[in-house]
XYZ file of N, CA and C in Angstrom:
795
model
N 56.583 162.682 76.995
C 57.118 163.014 77.976
C 57.825 161.910 78.790
N 59.101 161.819 79.475
C 59.463 161.057 80.194
C 59.382 161.173 81.796
N 58.992 159.889 81.846
C 58.127 159.890 83.527
C 59.134 160.127 84.720
N 58.840 160.587 85.470
C 59.860 161.116 86.493
C 59.490 160.053 87.617
N 60.456 159.472 88.235
C 60.382 158.570 89.320
C 60.002 159.443 90.449
N 59.124 158.851 91.447
C 59.144 159.316 92.935
C 60.400 158.957 93.460
N 60.731 160.315 94.687
C 62.109 160.266 95.468
C 62.104 158.720 96.079
N 61.182 158.359 96.708
C 61.015 156.925 97.509
C 61.789 155.870 96.352
N 61.512 156.060 95.317
C 61.320 155.296 94.300
C 62.921 155.471 93.799
N 63.150 156.534 93.807
C 64.967 156.837 93.456
C 65.918 156.254 94.753
N 65.415 156.726 95.866
C 66.260 156.105 97.137
C 66.249 154.486 96.916
N 65.109 153.806 96.692
C 65.097 152.601 96.559
C 66.088 151.966 95.323
N 65.912 152.541 94.380
C 66.733 152.075 93.369
C 68.063 152.705 93.568
N 68.628 153.449 94.457
C 70.051 153.794 94.725
C 70.512 152.793 95.684
N 69.726 152.047 96.553
C 70.101 151.488 97.442
C 70.161 149.549 96.816
N 69.240 149.579 95.857
C 69.259 148.249 95.176
C 70.395 147.932 94.067
N 70.739 149.213 93.410
C 71.858 149.266 92.459
C 73.302 149.517 93.047
N 73.293 149.919 93.990
C 74.500 150.328 94.661
C 75.012 149.911 96.017
N 73.989 149.834 96.678
C 74.493 149.336 98.263
C 73.897 147.674 98.431
N 74.732 147.017 98.835
C 74.633 145.865 98.921
C 74.807 144.934 100.230
N 74.496 144.067 100.820
C 75.051 143.536 102.262
C 76.396 143.105 102.332
N 77.434 143.151 101.421
C 78.647 143.329 101.305
C 79.178 144.312 102.076
N 78.415 145.627 102.506
C 78.847 146.572 103.127
C 78.572 146.626 104.810
N 77.987 145.665 105.047
C 77.339 145.724 106.397
C 78.005 144.067 106.946
N 77.915 143.302 106.220
C 78.465 141.982 106.811
C 80.030 141.987 107.343
N 79.927 141.036 108.239
C 81.438 140.698 108.992
C 82.096 139.276 108.443
N 83.320 139.342 108.127
C 83.903 137.866 107.948
C 83.258 137.014 109.006
N 83.160 135.658 108.654
C 82.642 134.719 109.675
C 84.425 134.153 110.180
N 84.268 134.323 111.168
C 85.547 133.297 111.537
C 85.220 131.961 112.087
N 86.358 131.240 111.719
C 86.065 129.732 111.635
C 87.109 128.772 112.401
N 87.020 127.649 112.555
C 88.120 127.049 113.259
C 88.066 125.782 112.700
N 88.772 124.926 112.798
C 89.007 123.732 112.365
C 87.770 122.218 112.501
N 87.213 121.478 111.582
C 86.734 120.502 111.961
C 87.207 119.689 113.193
N 88.633 119.549 113.181
C 88.864 118.502 114.042
C 89.604 119.332 115.198
N 89.446 120.891 115.636
C 89.937 121.259 116.803
C 88.971 120.831 118.035
N 89.356 121.080 119.190
C 89.251 120.517 120.384
C 87.919 121.012 120.784
N 86.740 120.700 121.377
C 85.683 121.651 121.109
C 85.501 122.750 122.655
N 86.165 122.346 123.803
C 86.529 122.727 124.751
C 87.316 123.801 124.540
N 88.573 123.567 124.022
C 89.515 125.008 123.642
C 88.794 125.970 122.867
N 87.746 125.603 121.810
C 86.868 126.291 120.970
C 85.844 127.080 121.610
N 85.272 126.368 122.552
C 84.366 127.077 123.764
C 84.932 128.274 124.313
N 86.235 127.902 124.936
C 86.931 128.926 125.706
C 87.310 130.300 124.816
N 87.628 130.060 123.716
C 87.975 131.085 122.835
C 86.702 131.844 122.190
N 85.409 131.015 122.067
C 84.599 131.939 121.591
C 84.420 132.883 123.087
N 84.379 132.097 123.913
C 84.081 133.140 125.227
C 84.649 134.489 125.424
N 85.923 133.883 125.371
C 86.878 135.006 125.232
C 87.085 136.045 124.084
N 86.464 135.585 123.021
C 85.804 136.497 121.854
C 84.641 137.432 121.724
N 83.711 136.540 122.478
C 82.456 136.890 122.768
C 81.446 136.322 121.564
N 82.173 135.377 120.962
C 81.260 134.985 119.720
C 80.211 134.175 119.923
N 79.248 134.418 119.560
C 77.983 133.533 119.589
C 78.166 132.461 118.462
N 78.608 132.499 117.520
C 78.719 131.445 116.284
C 79.934 131.620 115.625
N 80.571 130.278 115.234
C 81.583 130.541 114.401
C 81.611 129.532 113.118
N 82.302 129.529 112.048
C 82.013 128.365 111.305
C 83.056 127.310 111.574
N 83.041 126.349 110.641
C 83.600 124.856 110.810
C 84.046 124.804 109.502
N 85.526 124.550 109.238
C 86.431 124.311 108.167
C 86.574 123.022 107.986
N 86.404 122.359 106.803
C 86.764 120.972 106.360
C 87.913 121.471 104.985
N 89.124 121.234 105.162
C 89.862 121.851 104.143
C 90.171 123.179 104.077
N 89.614 124.043 102.845
C 89.577 125.328 102.920
C 88.404 125.514 102.592
N 87.386 124.883 102.967
C 85.864 125.399 102.828
C 85.045 125.422 104.491
N 84.211 126.531 104.473
C 83.606 126.383 105.378
C 82.176 125.727 105.604
N 82.069 124.450 106.164
C 81.324 123.778 105.539
C 80.019 123.801 106.568
N 80.253 124.375 107.464
C 79.301 124.111 108.518
C 79.252 125.148 109.986
N 78.691 125.309 110.987
C 79.116 126.354 111.831
C 78.785 125.503 113.268
N 79.097 125.996 114.190
C 78.866 125.711 115.888
C 78.447 126.716 116.642
N 77.507 126.623 117.511
C 76.683 127.883 118.614
C 77.385 127.790 119.700
N 77.986 128.792 120.344
C 78.120 128.646 121.737
C 77.528 127.910 122.867
N 76.233 127.982 122.420
C 75.062 127.992 123.157
C 75.395 126.343 123.288
N 75.494 125.914 122.324
C 75.294 124.422 122.201
C 76.688 123.735 122.437
N 77.849 124.410 122.745
C 78.744 123.950 122.956
C 79.292 123.970 124.774
N 78.354 124.809 125.196
C 78.343 124.933 126.590
C 77.896 123.257 127.341
N 77.012 122.608 126.743
C 76.969 121.601 127.176
C 77.858 120.275 127.028
N 78.732 120.554 126.032
C 79.964 119.774 125.572
C 80.767 119.237 126.558
N 81.375 117.995 126.892
C 82.121 117.691 127.638
C 83.576 117.387 126.953
N 83.349 116.938 125.718
C 85.038 116.490 125.017
C 84.415 116.634 123.579
N 85.655 116.027 122.863
C 85.036 115.924 121.245
C 85.892 116.917 120.548
N 85.508 116.722 119.109
C 85.790 117.315 118.018
C 84.820 118.616 117.916
N 85.112 119.580 117.111
C 84.168 120.458 116.782
C 83.495 119.943 115.573
N 83.678 118.948 114.747
C 82.484 118.361 113.728
C 81.700 117.345 114.358
N 82.151 117.079 115.842
C 80.747 116.352 116.657
C 79.573 117.398 116.858
N 79.806 118.760 116.775
C 78.851 119.437 117.244
C 78.207 120.447 116.195
N 78.964 120.334 115.007
C 78.737 121.094 113.714
C 77.142 120.727 113.448
N 76.672 122.470 112.895
C 75.547 122.173 112.241
C 75.482 122.393 110.757
N 74.850 121.956 109.854
C 75.011 122.010 108.366
C 73.935 123.413 108.515
N 74.595 124.393 107.168
C 73.877 125.554 106.990
C 72.367 125.064 106.341
N 71.583 125.635 106.658
C 70.036 125.639 106.260
C 69.893 126.833 105.044
N 69.106 126.296 104.143
C 69.365 127.350 102.802
C 68.139 128.450 103.562
N 67.549 128.495 104.478
C 66.865 129.708 105.137
C 68.037 130.397 105.764
N 68.958 129.915 105.890
C 69.919 131.025 106.961
C 71.067 131.683 105.883
N 70.893 131.401 104.575
C 72.054 131.752 103.661
C 71.511 133.018 103.034
N 72.257 133.932 102.462
C 72.035 135.156 101.598
C 73.257 135.205 100.690
N 73.118 136.050 99.582
C 74.023 136.224 98.655
C 74.802 137.596 99.073
N 75.771 137.834 99.120
C 76.763 138.971 99.190
C 76.131 140.177 98.100
N 75.307 139.669 97.096
C 75.007 140.698 96.004
C 73.724 141.528 96.429
N 72.679 140.816 97.663
C 71.750 140.910 98.088
C 71.476 142.675 98.654
N 70.446 143.435 97.909
C 70.578 144.515 98.172
C 69.975 144.642 100.082
N 70.483 145.797 100.271
C 70.546 146.212 101.636
C 69.036 146.551 101.815
N 68.169 147.009 100.792
C 66.966 147.077 101.096
C 65.857 146.009 101.299
N 66.613 144.609 100.871
C 65.785 143.490 101.004
C 66.376 142.723 102.112
N 67.136 143.403 102.835
C 67.752 143.065 104.017
C 67.086 142.752 105.182
N 66.200 144.106 105.255
C 65.642 144.617 106.516
C 64.328 143.356 106.897
N 63.716 143.192 105.784
C 62.442 142.238 106.101
C 62.937 140.698 106.468
N 63.804 140.231 105.606
C 64.499 138.835 106.453
C 64.898 139.090 107.253
N 65.943 139.880 107.947
C 66.232 140.021 109.353
C 65.018 139.861 110.577
N 63.924 140.457 110.161
C 62.831 140.423 110.933
C 62.529 138.914 111.189
N 62.591 138.041 110.030
C 62.242 136.165 110.305
C 63.336 135.620 110.948
N 64.798 136.021 110.956
C 65.902 135.373 111.131
C 67.088 136.230 111.779
N 67.365 136.562 112.838
C 68.468 137.369 113.364
C 69.418 137.162 112.791
N 70.173 136.174 111.944
C 71.359 135.864 111.948
C 71.412 135.177 110.513
N 72.110 135.894 109.626
C 72.217 135.356 108.154
C 73.583 135.001 107.645
N 74.294 133.786 107.411
C 75.429 133.475 106.711
C 75.502 134.083 105.215
N 76.478 134.724 104.903
C 76.906 135.359 103.447
C 77.523 134.144 102.668
N 76.880 133.973 101.431
C 77.523 133.368 100.309
C 78.152 134.405 99.566
N 79.477 133.804 98.912
C 79.927 134.461 98.097
C 80.515 133.488 97.156
N 80.325 133.485 95.714
C 80.632 132.294 94.810
C 80.594 130.990 95.406
N 79.226 130.927 95.988
C 78.699 129.398 96.804
C 79.721 129.187 97.582
N 80.452 129.877 98.092
C 80.838 129.402 99.714
C 80.612 130.314 100.688
N 80.393 130.077 101.688
C 79.989 130.939 103.083
C 81.368 131.524 103.566
N 81.273 132.983 103.458
C 82.326 133.989 104.096
C 81.966 134.695 104.848
N 80.854 134.905 105.342
C 80.366 136.052 106.121
C 79.271 135.822 106.803
N 79.146 136.825 107.865
C 77.820 136.600 108.671
C 77.530 138.309 108.856
N 75.735 137.859 108.827
C 75.187 139.295 109.107
C 74.135 139.151 110.020
N 74.165 140.228 111.016
C 73.072 140.069 111.969
C 72.197 141.342 112.374
N 71.398 141.731 112.764
C 70.663 142.696 113.432
C 71.476 144.038 113.979
N 72.690 143.396 114.691
C 73.303 144.541 115.179
C 73.926 145.470 113.866
N 74.460 144.900 112.693
C 74.991 145.205 111.737
C 74.242 146.344 111.140
N 73.161 146.217 111.435
C 72.247 147.657 110.986
C 72.581 149.168 111.718
N 73.479 148.861 112.583
C 73.879 149.830 113.078
C 75.085 150.975 112.347
N 75.536 150.056 111.407
C 76.698 150.279 110.465
C 75.989 151.705 109.723
N 77.399 152.582 109.220
C 76.895 153.550 108.408
C 76.008 153.296 107.091
N 75.924 152.343 106.324
C 75.440 151.954 104.883
C 73.592 151.921 105.598
N 73.545 151.109 106.462
C 72.234 151.086 106.979
C 71.602 152.343 107.546
N 72.362 152.765 108.527
C 71.953 154.166 108.808
C 71.579 154.972 108.187
N 72.520 155.210 106.639
C 72.138 156.025 105.571
C 70.736 155.832 104.960
N 70.321 154.584 104.891
C 69.057 153.970 104.475
C 67.808 154.619 105.084
N 68.335 154.254 106.456
C 66.939 154.749 107.389
C 67.151 156.182 107.314
N 68.317 157.075 107.515
C 67.791 158.580 107.379
C 67.327 158.865 106.058
N 67.639 158.419 105.209
C 67.324 158.623 103.677
C 65.501 158.470 103.951
N 65.263 157.527 104.286
C 63.970 157.122 104.188
C 62.795 158.356 105.296
N 63.549 158.714 106.502
C 63.036 159.373 107.526
C 63.123 160.847 107.141
N 64.145 161.267 106.377
C 64.220 162.641 105.804
C 63.224 162.721 104.552
N 63.033 161.754 103.405
C 62.395 162.241 102.363
C 60.609 162.155 102.914
N 60.477 161.512 103.986
C 59.041 161.502 104.649
C 58.962 162.963 105.284
N 59.908 163.480 105.727
C 59.389 164.864 106.511
C 59.253 165.737 105.424
N 60.067 165.764 104.164
C 60.152 166.608 103.277
C 58.802 166.682 102.754
N 58.231 165.259 102.491
C 56.550 164.861 101.928
C 55.800 165.706 103.032
N 56.218 165.450 104.375
C 55.031 166.205 105.297
C 55.095 167.940 104.967
N 56.251 168.347 104.689
C 56.050 169.625 104.360
C 55.557 170.191 103.324
N 55.674 169.029 102.147
C 55.256 169.532 100.971
C 53.218 169.280 100.914
N 52.869 168.388 101.946
C 51.524 168.423 102.043
C 50.744 169.387 102.798
N 52.081 170.271 103.838
C 51.503 171.439 104.466
C 51.231 172.362 103.758
N 52.163 172.662 102.524
C 52.227 173.543 101.758
C 50.958 173.434 100.883
N 50.379 172.057 100.538
C 49.719 172.122 99.429
C 48.270 172.026 99.953
N 47.821 171.939 101.516
C 46.761 172.116 102.077
C 46.718 172.958 103.057
N 47.572 173.785 103.272
C 47.352 175.290 103.869
C 48.071 176.025 102.879
N 47.096 176.663 102.049
C 47.336 177.900 101.176
C 47.059 179.138 102.022
N 48.321 180.334 101.610
C 48.176 181.757 101.847
C 48.450 181.626 103.761
N 49.667 180.990 104.118
C 49.868 180.807 105.437
C 49.072 180.334 106.200
N 47.860 179.659 105.842
C 46.252 179.425 106.915
C 47.455 178.629 108.166
N 48.523 177.954 107.842
C 48.748 177.034 108.452
C 48.721 177.564 110.305
N 48.888 178.909 109.951
C 49.632 180.028 111.017
C 48.769 179.735 112.146
N 47.085 179.366 111.398
C 46.282 179.809 112.333
C 45.989 178.347 113.203
N 46.415 177.463 112.930
C 46.624 176.024 113.466
C 47.377 175.570 114.448
N 48.848 176.168 114.284
C 49.927 175.572 115.079
C 49.758 176.625 116.144
N 50.225 176.044 117.464
C 50.413 176.434 118.661
C 51.422 177.930 118.678
N 50.705 178.889 119.348
C 51.292 180.101 119.136
C 53.113 179.788 119.712
N 53.147 178.874 120.461
C 54.575 179.198 121.301
C 55.655 178.324 120.059
N 54.991 177.010 119.365
C 55.819 176.461 117.858
C 55.735 177.317 117.061
N 54.550 178.539 116.743
C 54.983 179.502 115.763
C 56.115 180.564 116.204
N 56.249 180.776 117.295
C 57.115 181.617 117.750
C 58.572 181.189 117.705
N 58.826 179.422 117.791
C 60.227 179.044 117.654
C 60.589 179.265 115.864
N 59.505 179.244 115.170
C 59.730 178.953 113.580
C 60.045 180.245 113.126
N 59.513 181.490 113.698
C 59.500 183.031 113.645
C 61.176 183.520 114.311
N 61.269 182.653 115.188
C 62.677 183.105 115.840
C 63.687 182.617 114.672
N 63.612 181.378 114.459
C 64.633 180.865 113.680
C 64.728 181.606 112.064
N 63.733 181.901 112.001
C 63.515 182.638 110.538
C 64.126 183.979 110.616
N 63.955 184.850 111.501
C 64.556 185.921 111.696
C 65.940 185.772 111.723
N 66.442 184.804 112.468
C 68.010 184.557 112.921
C 68.600 184.262 111.179
N 67.796 183.753 110.630
C 68.266 183.389 109.418
C 68.351 184.608 108.443
N 67.643 185.459 108.531
C 67.380 186.441 107.704
C 68.467 187.521 108.145
N 69.195 187.327 109.395
C 70.227 188.112 110.061
C 71.375 187.921 108.911
N 71.394 186.436 108.641
C 72.127 186.111 108.005
C 72.304 185.842 106.629
N 71.212 186.629 106.301
C 71.122 186.849 104.564
C 70.806 185.176 104.132
N 70.277 184.311 105.103
C 69.963 183.186 104.439
C 68.381 182.427 104.837
N 67.507 183.146 104.969
C 66.404 183.111 104.970
C 65.724 182.930 103.529
N 64.843 182.116 103.637
C 64.146 181.514 102.548
C 62.419 181.887 103.142
N 61.766 180.753 103.079
C 60.199 180.806 103.501
C 60.046 180.509 105.085
N 59.201 181.084 105.629
C 58.917 180.694 107.001
C 58.512 179.352 107.451
N 57.911 178.877 106.296
C 57.186 177.112 106.661
C 58.623 176.595 106.632
N 59.767 176.872 105.984
C 61.348 175.806 105.990
C 61.872 175.783 107.421
N 61.242 176.676 108.380
C 61.893 176.443 109.631
C 60.934 175.896 110.788
N 59.831 175.449 109.964
C 59.013 174.301 111.017
C 59.713 173.097 111.453
N 59.561 172.739 112.540
C 60.172 171.368 113.039
C 59.425 170.293 112.849
N 59.784 169.093 112.683
C 59.239 167.502 112.536
C 58.020 167.584 113.017
N 57.843 168.010 114.535
C 57.036 167.870 115.163
C 55.349 168.794 114.720
N 56.232 170.175 114.240
C 55.049 171.090 113.754
C 54.151 170.411 112.346
N 55.213 170.076 111.602
C 54.720 169.455 110.161
C 53.698 168.237 110.815
N 53.978 167.257 111.401
C 53.583 166.081 111.995
C 51.938 166.939 112.563
N 51.677 167.928 113.329
C 50.922 168.451 113.641
C 49.774 168.809 112.821
N 50.482 169.409 111.600
C 49.641 170.271 110.686
C 49.054 169.191 109.831
N 49.578 168.438 109.686
C 49.156 167.226 108.630
C 48.150 166.359 109.078
N 48.405 165.816 110.666
C 47.296 165.182 111.111
C 46.004 166.057 111.628
N 46.312 167.284 111.125
C 44.886 167.987 111.588
C 44.086 168.344 110.423
N 44.497 167.558 109.300
C 43.447 167.515 108.277
C 43.047 166.033 107.999
N 41.487 166.048 108.177
C 40.523 164.832 108.517
C 41.072 164.180 106.945
N 41.146 164.859 105.628
C 41.123 164.536 104.570
C 42.684 163.567 104.330
N 43.730 163.962 104.900
C 44.666 163.449 104.741
C 45.003 162.118 105.510
N 44.326 162.419 106.742
C 44.585 161.300 107.359
C 43.945 159.699 106.945
N 42.682 160.243 105.899
C 42.272 159.226 105.332
C 43.198 158.782 103.889
N 43.417 159.701 103.215
C 44.349 159.528 101.916
C 45.601 158.810 102.601
N 46.315 159.071 103.553
C 47.357 158.664 103.931
C 47.382 156.960 104.990
N 46.150 156.703 104.904
C 45.460 155.396 105.361
C 45.920 155.227 106.890
N 45.989 156.632 107.531
C 46.379 156.362 108.977
C 45.078 156.173 109.966
N 44.918 155.050 110.728
C 43.631 154.815 111.341
C 42.682 155.582 111.958
N 43.857 156.900 112.976
C 43.320 157.939 113.746
C 44.827 158.888 113.914
N 43.731 160.357 114.197
C 44.858 161.128 114.347
C 45.767 160.653 115.693
N 45.166 159.888 116.701
C 45.981 159.331 117.818
C 47.056 158.462 117.309
N 46.692 157.356 116.457
C 47.626 156.342 115.942
C 48.706 156.812 114.694
N 48.159 157.977 114.277
C 49.136 158.920 113.400
C 50.606 159.420 113.962
N 50.147 160.077 114.941
C 50.753 160.650 116.260
C 51.883 159.798 116.677
N 51.308 158.549 116.614
C 52.376 157.885 117.744
C 53.596 157.147 116.909
N 52.831 157.016 115.418
C 53.637 156.638 114.624
C 54.933 157.687 114.105
N 54.032 158.761 113.782
C 55.678 159.792 113.558
C 56.131 160.239 114.393
N 55.862 160.145 115.659
C 56.916 160.565 116.746
C 57.740 159.399 116.505
N 57.419 158.182 116.570
C 58.538 156.608 116.298
C 59.644 157.072 115.137
N 59.142 157.931 114.005
C 59.871 158.195 113.350
C 60.626 159.228 113.590
N 60.343 160.161 113.749
C 61.070 161.671 114.561
C 62.347 160.792 115.602
N 61.770 160.325 116.428
C 62.755 159.518 117.351
C 63.869 158.936 116.879
N 63.364 157.858 115.668
C 64.251 157.303 115.102
C 65.339 158.538 114.260
N 64.660 159.358 113.583
C 65.439 160.580 113.090
C 66.723 161.206 114.038
N 66.204 161.703 115.052
C 66.926 161.971 116.420
C 68.255 161.043 116.755
N 67.665 159.999 116.585
C 68.917 158.782 117.127
C 70.126 158.884 115.707
N 69.360 158.884 114.787
C 70.222 158.548 113.678
C 71.301 160.083 113.604
N 70.370 161.141 113.782
C 71.473 162.196 113.665
C 72.378 162.406 114.877
N 72.318 161.955 115.671
C 73.231 162.089 116.886
C 73.941 160.718 117.160
N 73.743 159.797 116.388
C 74.891 158.646 116.207
C 74.798 157.777 117.458
N 73.352 157.997 117.874
C 72.950 156.885 119.111
C 72.638 155.470 118.620
N 72.717 154.489 119.578
C 72.063 153.353 119.359
C 70.644 153.526 118.919
N 70.099 152.681 117.846
C 68.992 152.774 117.135
C 67.731 151.977 117.674
N 68.283 151.282 118.583
C 67.184 150.180 119.365
C 67.211 150.694 121.203
N 67.637 151.590 121.397
C 67.691 152.086 122.493
C 65.937 151.993 122.848
N 65.698 151.255 123.944
C 64.219 151.336 124.508
C 63.200 150.609 123.523
N 63.916 149.896 122.308
C 63.075 149.557 121.605
C 63.455 147.963 121.087
N 63.392 147.467 119.617
C 63.937 146.086 119.692
C 64.304 146.070 118.129
N 65.117 145.273 117.769
C 65.418 145.245 116.144
C 63.977 145.015 115.265
N 63.232 143.973 115.776
C 61.782 143.722 115.006
C 61.188 145.164 114.950
N 60.795 145.972 116.109
C 60.249 147.121 115.962
C 60.729 148.295 114.939
N 61.877 148.321 115.199
C 62.746 149.335 114.061
C 62.792 149.007 112.773
N 62.583 147.583 111.999
C 62.314 146.630 110.873
C 61.119 147.145 110.609
N 60.040 146.829 111.440
C 58.662 147.479 111.108
C 58.505 148.921 110.689
N 59.053 149.313 111.711
C 58.851 151.135 111.637
C 59.321 151.530 110.271
N 60.578 151.002 109.703
C 61.157 151.397 108.707
C 60.280 151.168 107.556
N 59.715 149.695 107.424
C 58.744 149.423 106.476
C 57.767 150.235 106.145
N 57.166 150.790 107.344
C 55.969 151.139 107.543
C 56.074 153.007 107.094
N 57.392 153.376 107.236
C 57.932 154.583 106.717
C 57.810 154.643 105.467
N 58.339 153.608 104.477
C 58.631 153.524 103.205
C 57.002 153.748 102.914
N 55.879 152.511 103.433
C 54.600 152.588 102.884
C 53.870 153.880 102.959
N 53.998 154.943 104.119
C 53.377 156.025 103.879
C 54.182 157.121 103.326
N 55.720 156.831 103.052
C 56.322 157.921 102.404
C 55.801 157.788 100.675
N 55.132 156.273 100.329
C 54.569 156.504 98.825
C 53.423 156.758 98.919
N 52.450 156.541 99.854
C 51.078 157.364 99.817
C 51.540 158.849 99.514
N 52.359 159.305 100.740
C 52.143 160.847 100.671
C 52.436 161.240 99.023
N 53.426 160.541 98.253
C 53.971 161.004 97.064
C 52.674 160.620 96.044
N 51.847 159.944 96.313
C 50.944 159.981 95.313
C 49.815 160.912 95.311
N 49.661 161.835 96.428
C 49.045 162.745 96.717
C 49.458 164.624 95.984
N 48.892 164.827 94.728
C 49.165 165.801 94.545
C 48.283 167.020 94.697
């Protein structure tokens, strides 16, 4: 019998095999090593560039940072050039999934294509569609698994006695509206993220199996996941009121929780 991979593994496989950092990286703008450093500084300020490559011949051999040029009084770019450190380099074929934890350690990476630096990728590039697709995939699969656990742990509609009356009424209203359109399926399908969260966290056995420290900490975590889902759905800034480090940590935690959810049968 063929072993079926879990949905989270399918998602990881999709992004590892098909979506690389090539789809989020930006071309690295470059100046000549002989260019006047003051002119380059003014140009970087006008373009709002924090860093640009330095070309020697046709090859980008290093880079200069705007912050370091602020102290310059004269000279050429080569006088202020920094050499690429191995930890600052990443291959253009690197899967997007593997980029997240790396960006948590260093917020800027230079992209290697055929052993030449051609691009740059930063945390800000996670605002782009491919990264949003990855994050939305994770949070959607997590929500689907919360619903699966509700079905598993609340047989014969026993969840209706646990859910707050006002939340049950919302689900029933949405269900009736779908009935009128001949679209209705199961009442459970009309629960919102917050309802599924509440029902799952109400089961002590699930808290233990999902390795959530407590109902309160689980609620904080899943609320963060829901807020991220909402920002993604409405094309909003992903780090409003947060930080890139927090966002990446949340994504990694969602993936771990998703895997634990899928282990429960």
